[in-house]
Short mmCIF file of C-alpha atoms in Angstrom, two decimals:
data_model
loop_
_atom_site.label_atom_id
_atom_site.label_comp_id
_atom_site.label_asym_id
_atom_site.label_seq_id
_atom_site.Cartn_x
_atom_site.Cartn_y
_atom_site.Cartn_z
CA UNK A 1092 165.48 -142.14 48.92
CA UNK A 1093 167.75 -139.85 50.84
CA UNK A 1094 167.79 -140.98 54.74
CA UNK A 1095 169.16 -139.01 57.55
CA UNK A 1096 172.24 -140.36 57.59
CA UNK A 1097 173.12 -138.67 54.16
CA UNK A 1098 173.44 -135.43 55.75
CA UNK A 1099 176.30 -136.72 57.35
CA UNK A 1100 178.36 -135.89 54.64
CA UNK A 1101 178.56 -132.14 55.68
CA UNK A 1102 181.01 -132.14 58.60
CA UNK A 1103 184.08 -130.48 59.73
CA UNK A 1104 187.27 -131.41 58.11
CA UNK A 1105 189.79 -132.40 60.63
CA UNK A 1106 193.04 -130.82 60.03
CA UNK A 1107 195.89 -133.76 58.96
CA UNK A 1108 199.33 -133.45 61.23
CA UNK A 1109 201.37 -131.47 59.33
CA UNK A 1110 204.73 -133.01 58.16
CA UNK A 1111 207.93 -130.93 59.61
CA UNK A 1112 209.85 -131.18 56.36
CA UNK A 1113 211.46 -128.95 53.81
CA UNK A 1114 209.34 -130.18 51.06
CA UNK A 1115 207.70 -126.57 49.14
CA UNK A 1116 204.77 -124.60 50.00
CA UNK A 1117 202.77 -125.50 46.87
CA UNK A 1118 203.78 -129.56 47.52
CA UNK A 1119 202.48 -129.25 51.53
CA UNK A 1120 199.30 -127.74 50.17
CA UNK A 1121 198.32 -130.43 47.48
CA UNK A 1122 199.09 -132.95 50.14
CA UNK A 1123 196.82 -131.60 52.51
CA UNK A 1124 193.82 -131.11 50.21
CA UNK A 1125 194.47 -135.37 49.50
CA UNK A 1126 194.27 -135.99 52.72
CA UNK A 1127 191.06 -133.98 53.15
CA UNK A 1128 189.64 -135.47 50.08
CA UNK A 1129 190.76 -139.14 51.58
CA UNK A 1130 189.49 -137.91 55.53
CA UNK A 1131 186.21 -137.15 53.24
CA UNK A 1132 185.50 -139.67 51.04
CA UNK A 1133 185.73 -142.23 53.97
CA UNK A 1134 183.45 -140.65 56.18
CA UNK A 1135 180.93 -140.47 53.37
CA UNK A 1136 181.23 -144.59 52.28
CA UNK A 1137 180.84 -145.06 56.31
CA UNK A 1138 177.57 -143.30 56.44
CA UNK A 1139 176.03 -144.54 53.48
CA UNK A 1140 176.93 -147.88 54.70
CA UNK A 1141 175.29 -147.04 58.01
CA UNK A 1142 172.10 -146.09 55.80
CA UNK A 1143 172.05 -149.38 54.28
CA UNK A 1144 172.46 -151.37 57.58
CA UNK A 1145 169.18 -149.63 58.33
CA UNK A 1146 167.31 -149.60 55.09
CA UNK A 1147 163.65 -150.40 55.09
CA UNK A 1148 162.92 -149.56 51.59
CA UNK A 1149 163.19 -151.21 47.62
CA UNK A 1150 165.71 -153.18 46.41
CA UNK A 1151 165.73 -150.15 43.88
CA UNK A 1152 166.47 -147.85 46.40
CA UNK A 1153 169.08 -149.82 47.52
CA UNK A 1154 170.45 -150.03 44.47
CA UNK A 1155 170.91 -147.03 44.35
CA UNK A 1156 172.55 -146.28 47.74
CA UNK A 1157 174.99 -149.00 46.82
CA UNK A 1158 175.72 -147.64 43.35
CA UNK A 1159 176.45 -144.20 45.31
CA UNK A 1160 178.99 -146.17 47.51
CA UNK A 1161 180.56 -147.47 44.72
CA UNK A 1162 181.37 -144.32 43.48
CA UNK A 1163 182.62 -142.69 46.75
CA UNK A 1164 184.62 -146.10 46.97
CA UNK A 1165 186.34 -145.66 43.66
CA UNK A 1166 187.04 -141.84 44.34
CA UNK A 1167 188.76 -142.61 48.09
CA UNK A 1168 190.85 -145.18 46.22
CA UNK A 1169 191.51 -142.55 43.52
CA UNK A 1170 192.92 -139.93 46.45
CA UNK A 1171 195.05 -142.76 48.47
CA UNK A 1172 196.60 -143.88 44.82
CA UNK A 1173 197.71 -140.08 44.83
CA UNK A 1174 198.87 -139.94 48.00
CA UNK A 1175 201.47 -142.91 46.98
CA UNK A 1176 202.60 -141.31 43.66
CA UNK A 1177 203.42 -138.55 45.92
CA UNK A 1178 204.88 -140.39 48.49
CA UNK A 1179 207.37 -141.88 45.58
CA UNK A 1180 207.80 -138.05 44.86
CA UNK A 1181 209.36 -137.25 47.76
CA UNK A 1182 212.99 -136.40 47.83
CA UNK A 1183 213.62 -136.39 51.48
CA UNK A 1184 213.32 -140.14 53.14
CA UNK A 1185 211.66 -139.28 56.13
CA UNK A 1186 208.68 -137.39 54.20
CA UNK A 1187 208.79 -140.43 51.44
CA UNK A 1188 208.30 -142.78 54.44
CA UNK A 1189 205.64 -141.07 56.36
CA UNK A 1190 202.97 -140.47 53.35
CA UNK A 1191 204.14 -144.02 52.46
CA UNK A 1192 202.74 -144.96 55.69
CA UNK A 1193 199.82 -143.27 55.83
CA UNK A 1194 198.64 -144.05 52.18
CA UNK A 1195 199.15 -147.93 53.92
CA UNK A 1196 196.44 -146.94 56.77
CA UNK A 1197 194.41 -145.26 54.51
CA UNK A 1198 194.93 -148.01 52.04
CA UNK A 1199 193.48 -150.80 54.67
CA UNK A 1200 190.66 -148.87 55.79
CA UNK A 1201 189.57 -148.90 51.87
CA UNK A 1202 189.84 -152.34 52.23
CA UNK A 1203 187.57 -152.37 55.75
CA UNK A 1204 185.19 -150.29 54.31
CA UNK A 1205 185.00 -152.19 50.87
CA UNK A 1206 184.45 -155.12 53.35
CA UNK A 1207 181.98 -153.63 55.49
CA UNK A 1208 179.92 -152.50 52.48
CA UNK A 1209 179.49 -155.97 51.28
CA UNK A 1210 178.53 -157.20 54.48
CA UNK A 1211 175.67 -154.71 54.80
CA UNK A 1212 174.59 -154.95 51.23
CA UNK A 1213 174.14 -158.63 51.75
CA UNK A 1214 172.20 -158.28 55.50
CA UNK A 1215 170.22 -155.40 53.58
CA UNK A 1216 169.68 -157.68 50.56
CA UNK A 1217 168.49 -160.41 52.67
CA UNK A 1218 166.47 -158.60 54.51
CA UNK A 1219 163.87 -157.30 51.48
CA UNK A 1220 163.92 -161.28 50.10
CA UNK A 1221 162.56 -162.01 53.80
CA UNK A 1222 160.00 -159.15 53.74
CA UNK A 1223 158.97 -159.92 50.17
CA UNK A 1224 158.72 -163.78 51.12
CA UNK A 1225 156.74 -162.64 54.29
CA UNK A 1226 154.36 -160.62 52.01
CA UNK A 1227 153.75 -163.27 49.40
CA UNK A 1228 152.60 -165.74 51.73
CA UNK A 1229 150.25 -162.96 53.32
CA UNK A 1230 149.21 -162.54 49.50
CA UNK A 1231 148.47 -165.88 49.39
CA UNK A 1232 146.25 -166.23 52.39
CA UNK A 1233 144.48 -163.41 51.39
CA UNK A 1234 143.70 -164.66 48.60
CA UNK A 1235 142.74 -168.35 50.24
CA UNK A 1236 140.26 -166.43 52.00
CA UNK A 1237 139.19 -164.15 49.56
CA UNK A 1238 138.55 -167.01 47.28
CA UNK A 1239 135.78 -168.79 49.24
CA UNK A 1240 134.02 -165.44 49.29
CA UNK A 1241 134.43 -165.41 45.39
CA UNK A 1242 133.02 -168.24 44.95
CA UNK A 1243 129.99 -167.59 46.97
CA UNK A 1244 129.37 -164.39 44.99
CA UNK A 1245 130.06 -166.72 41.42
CA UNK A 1246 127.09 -169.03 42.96
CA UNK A 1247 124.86 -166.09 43.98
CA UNK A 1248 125.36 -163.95 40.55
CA UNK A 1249 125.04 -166.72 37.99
CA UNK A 1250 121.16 -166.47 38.38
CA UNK A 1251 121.73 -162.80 38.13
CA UNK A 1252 124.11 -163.73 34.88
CA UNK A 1253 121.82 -166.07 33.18
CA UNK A 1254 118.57 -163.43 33.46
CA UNK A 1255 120.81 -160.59 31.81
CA UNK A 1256 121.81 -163.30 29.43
CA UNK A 1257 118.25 -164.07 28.49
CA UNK A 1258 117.04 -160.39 28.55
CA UNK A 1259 120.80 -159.75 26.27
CA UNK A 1260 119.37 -162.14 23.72
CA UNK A 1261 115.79 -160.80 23.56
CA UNK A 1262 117.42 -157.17 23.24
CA UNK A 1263 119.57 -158.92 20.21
CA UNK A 1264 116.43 -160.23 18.37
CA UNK A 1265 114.58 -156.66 18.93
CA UNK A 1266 117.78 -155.13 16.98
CA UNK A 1267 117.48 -157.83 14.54
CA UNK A 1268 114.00 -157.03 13.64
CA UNK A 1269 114.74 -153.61 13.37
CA UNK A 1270 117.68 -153.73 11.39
CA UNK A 1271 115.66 -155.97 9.12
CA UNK A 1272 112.77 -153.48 8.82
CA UNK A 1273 115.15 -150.37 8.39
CA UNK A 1274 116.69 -152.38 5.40
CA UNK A 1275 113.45 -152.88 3.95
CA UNK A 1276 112.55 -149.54 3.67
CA UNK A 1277 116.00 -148.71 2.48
CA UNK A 1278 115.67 -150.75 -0.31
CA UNK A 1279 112.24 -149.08 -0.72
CA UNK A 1280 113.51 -145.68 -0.61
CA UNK A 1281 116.19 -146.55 -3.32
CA UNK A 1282 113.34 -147.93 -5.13
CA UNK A 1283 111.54 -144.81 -5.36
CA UNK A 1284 115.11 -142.77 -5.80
CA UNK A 1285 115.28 -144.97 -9.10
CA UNK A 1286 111.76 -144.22 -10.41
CA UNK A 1287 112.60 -140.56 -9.46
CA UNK A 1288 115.48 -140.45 -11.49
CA UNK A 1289 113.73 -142.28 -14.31
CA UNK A 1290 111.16 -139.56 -14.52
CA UNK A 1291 113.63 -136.63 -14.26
CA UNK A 1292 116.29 -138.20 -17.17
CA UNK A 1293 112.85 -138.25 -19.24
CA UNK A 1294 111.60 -134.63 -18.06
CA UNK A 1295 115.03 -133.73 -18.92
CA UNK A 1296 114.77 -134.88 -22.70
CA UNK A 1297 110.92 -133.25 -22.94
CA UNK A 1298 112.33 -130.04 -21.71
CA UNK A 1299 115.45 -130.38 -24.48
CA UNK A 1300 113.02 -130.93 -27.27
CA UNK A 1301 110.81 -128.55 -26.01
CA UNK A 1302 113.26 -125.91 -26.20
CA UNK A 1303 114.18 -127.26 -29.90
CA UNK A 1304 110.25 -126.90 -31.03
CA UNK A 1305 110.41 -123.35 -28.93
CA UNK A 1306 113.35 -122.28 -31.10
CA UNK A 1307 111.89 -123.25 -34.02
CA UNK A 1308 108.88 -121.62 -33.71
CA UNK A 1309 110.80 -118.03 -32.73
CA UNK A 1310 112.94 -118.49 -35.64
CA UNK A 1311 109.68 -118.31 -38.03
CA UNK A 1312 107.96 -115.75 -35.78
CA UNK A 1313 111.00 -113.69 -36.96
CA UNK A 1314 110.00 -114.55 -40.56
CA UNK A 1315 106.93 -113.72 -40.55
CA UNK A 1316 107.85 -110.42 -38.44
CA UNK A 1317 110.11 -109.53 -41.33
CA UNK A 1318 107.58 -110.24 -43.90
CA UNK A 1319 104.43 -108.42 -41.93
CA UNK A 1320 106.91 -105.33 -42.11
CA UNK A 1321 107.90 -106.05 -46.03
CA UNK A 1322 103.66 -106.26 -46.53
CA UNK A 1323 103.14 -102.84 -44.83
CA UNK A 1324 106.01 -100.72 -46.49
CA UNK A 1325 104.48 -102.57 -50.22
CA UNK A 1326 100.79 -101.62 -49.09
CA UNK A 1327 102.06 -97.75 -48.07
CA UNK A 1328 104.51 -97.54 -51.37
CA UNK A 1329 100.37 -98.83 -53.09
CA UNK A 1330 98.83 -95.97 -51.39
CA UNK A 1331 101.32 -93.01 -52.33
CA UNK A 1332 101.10 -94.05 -55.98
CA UNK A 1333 97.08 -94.21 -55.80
CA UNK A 1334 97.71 -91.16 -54.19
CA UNK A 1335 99.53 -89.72 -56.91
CA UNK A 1336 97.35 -91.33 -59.95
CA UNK A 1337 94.23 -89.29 -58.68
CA UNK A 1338 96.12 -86.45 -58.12
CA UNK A 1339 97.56 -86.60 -61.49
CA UNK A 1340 94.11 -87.30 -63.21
CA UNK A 1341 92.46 -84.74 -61.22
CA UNK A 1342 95.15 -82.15 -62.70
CA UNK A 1343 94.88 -83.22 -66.32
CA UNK A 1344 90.70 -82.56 -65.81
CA UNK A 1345 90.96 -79.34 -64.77
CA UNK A 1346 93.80 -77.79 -66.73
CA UNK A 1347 92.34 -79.26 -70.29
#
């Protein structure tokens, strides 16, 4: 949840007081951008603090706001620990004392803030406990009311619930009877399967020795092809030499 307060964070940074020291360019110029960082920082924990004086939301939400505080908190105390390492840095005594002193001021208002964000993380946290408390006993007399209305419609459907209970159990029975009769004339069907089988096994061996007796009987029409064939050539080779006698007799008459 990002609240309006969030966009506080973009501002203008105001310009530190420069330090009228001899101190190098390079030196004044990191200092500076710490003290922005610091000037930054705090304005950021103070509005998200602000936001969760005047959160409304989750204690997830919350959570969350204070987990982003926590991490702007340690980053300001991050800068202001800089600031004093380069305050130590220092080698003129007048520079060395004023970042000394104001890494002190910025140093206690880490502490105010830290302060301040506990405060309002406990008002915030006790808060949602109130409205949560607050909405569980509106739960509960909802549900006081909503209860004596239940219980009329309990008393006014458990006619309703005993009729489908009765017409449940009649429907029950009907399956019952059917599955019963569906079983029957399974076991009737495999009955008949089984005879069918039966009588196809036993076609199977007629048709086997059928086609034995059918071989057979080919094999001697072939025999008695080849002898039909033998008889003709025998009755033809009979004819040419009857042929042949009379011719020959028939010569010898004549000539003698």
């Amino acid at each position: 949840m990002v609240l309006s307060f969030r966009s506080c964070i973009e501002f203008r940074i105001q310009q530190p007081t420069p330090i009228t020291s001899t101190m190098p360019q390079d030196d004044q110029v990191y200092i500076s951008v710490v003290k922005q960082d610091i000037v930054k920082y705090d304005v950021t924990v103070k509005s998200l603090i602000q936001e969760i004086r005047e959160h409304t939301g989750s204690q997830a939400e919350l959570d969350e706001i204070g987990s982003l505080v926590r991490s702007r908190i340690s980053q300001l105390r991050e800068q202001i620990e800089e600031l004093k390492r380069l305050a130590l840095e220092q080698d003129s005594e007048i520079d060395r004392i004023a970042l000394t002193e104001e890494a002190a001021k910025s140093d206690k208002m880490l502490q105010d803030n830290h302060r301040a964000f506990r405060n309002a993380l406990l008002t915030s946290q006790l808060a949602i406990n109130q409205q949560s408390k607050d909405e569980l006993f509106t739960n509960i007399e909802e549900n006081e009311d909503n209860d004596a209305s239940v219980r009329q419609r309990d008393r006014m459907s458990r006619d309703i619930l005993m009729k489908k209970s009765s017409q449940l159990s009649d429907d029950l029975l009907t399956v019952t009877r059917l599955i019963r009769d569906n079983t029957e004339k399974s076991l009737k069907t495999v009955d008949i399967l089984v005879e069918g089988s039966q009588t196809i096994l036993s076609t199977q061996e007629e048709l086997k020795t059928m086609g034995s007796v059918i071989g057979q009987a080919r094999k001697i029409l072939n025999k008695y092809g080849r002898r039909e064939n033998t008889d003709k050539l025998l009755i033809f080779l009979g004819l040419v030499f009857f042929l042949a006698s009379c011719l020959v007799v028939l010569r010898n008459r004549f000539i003698f």
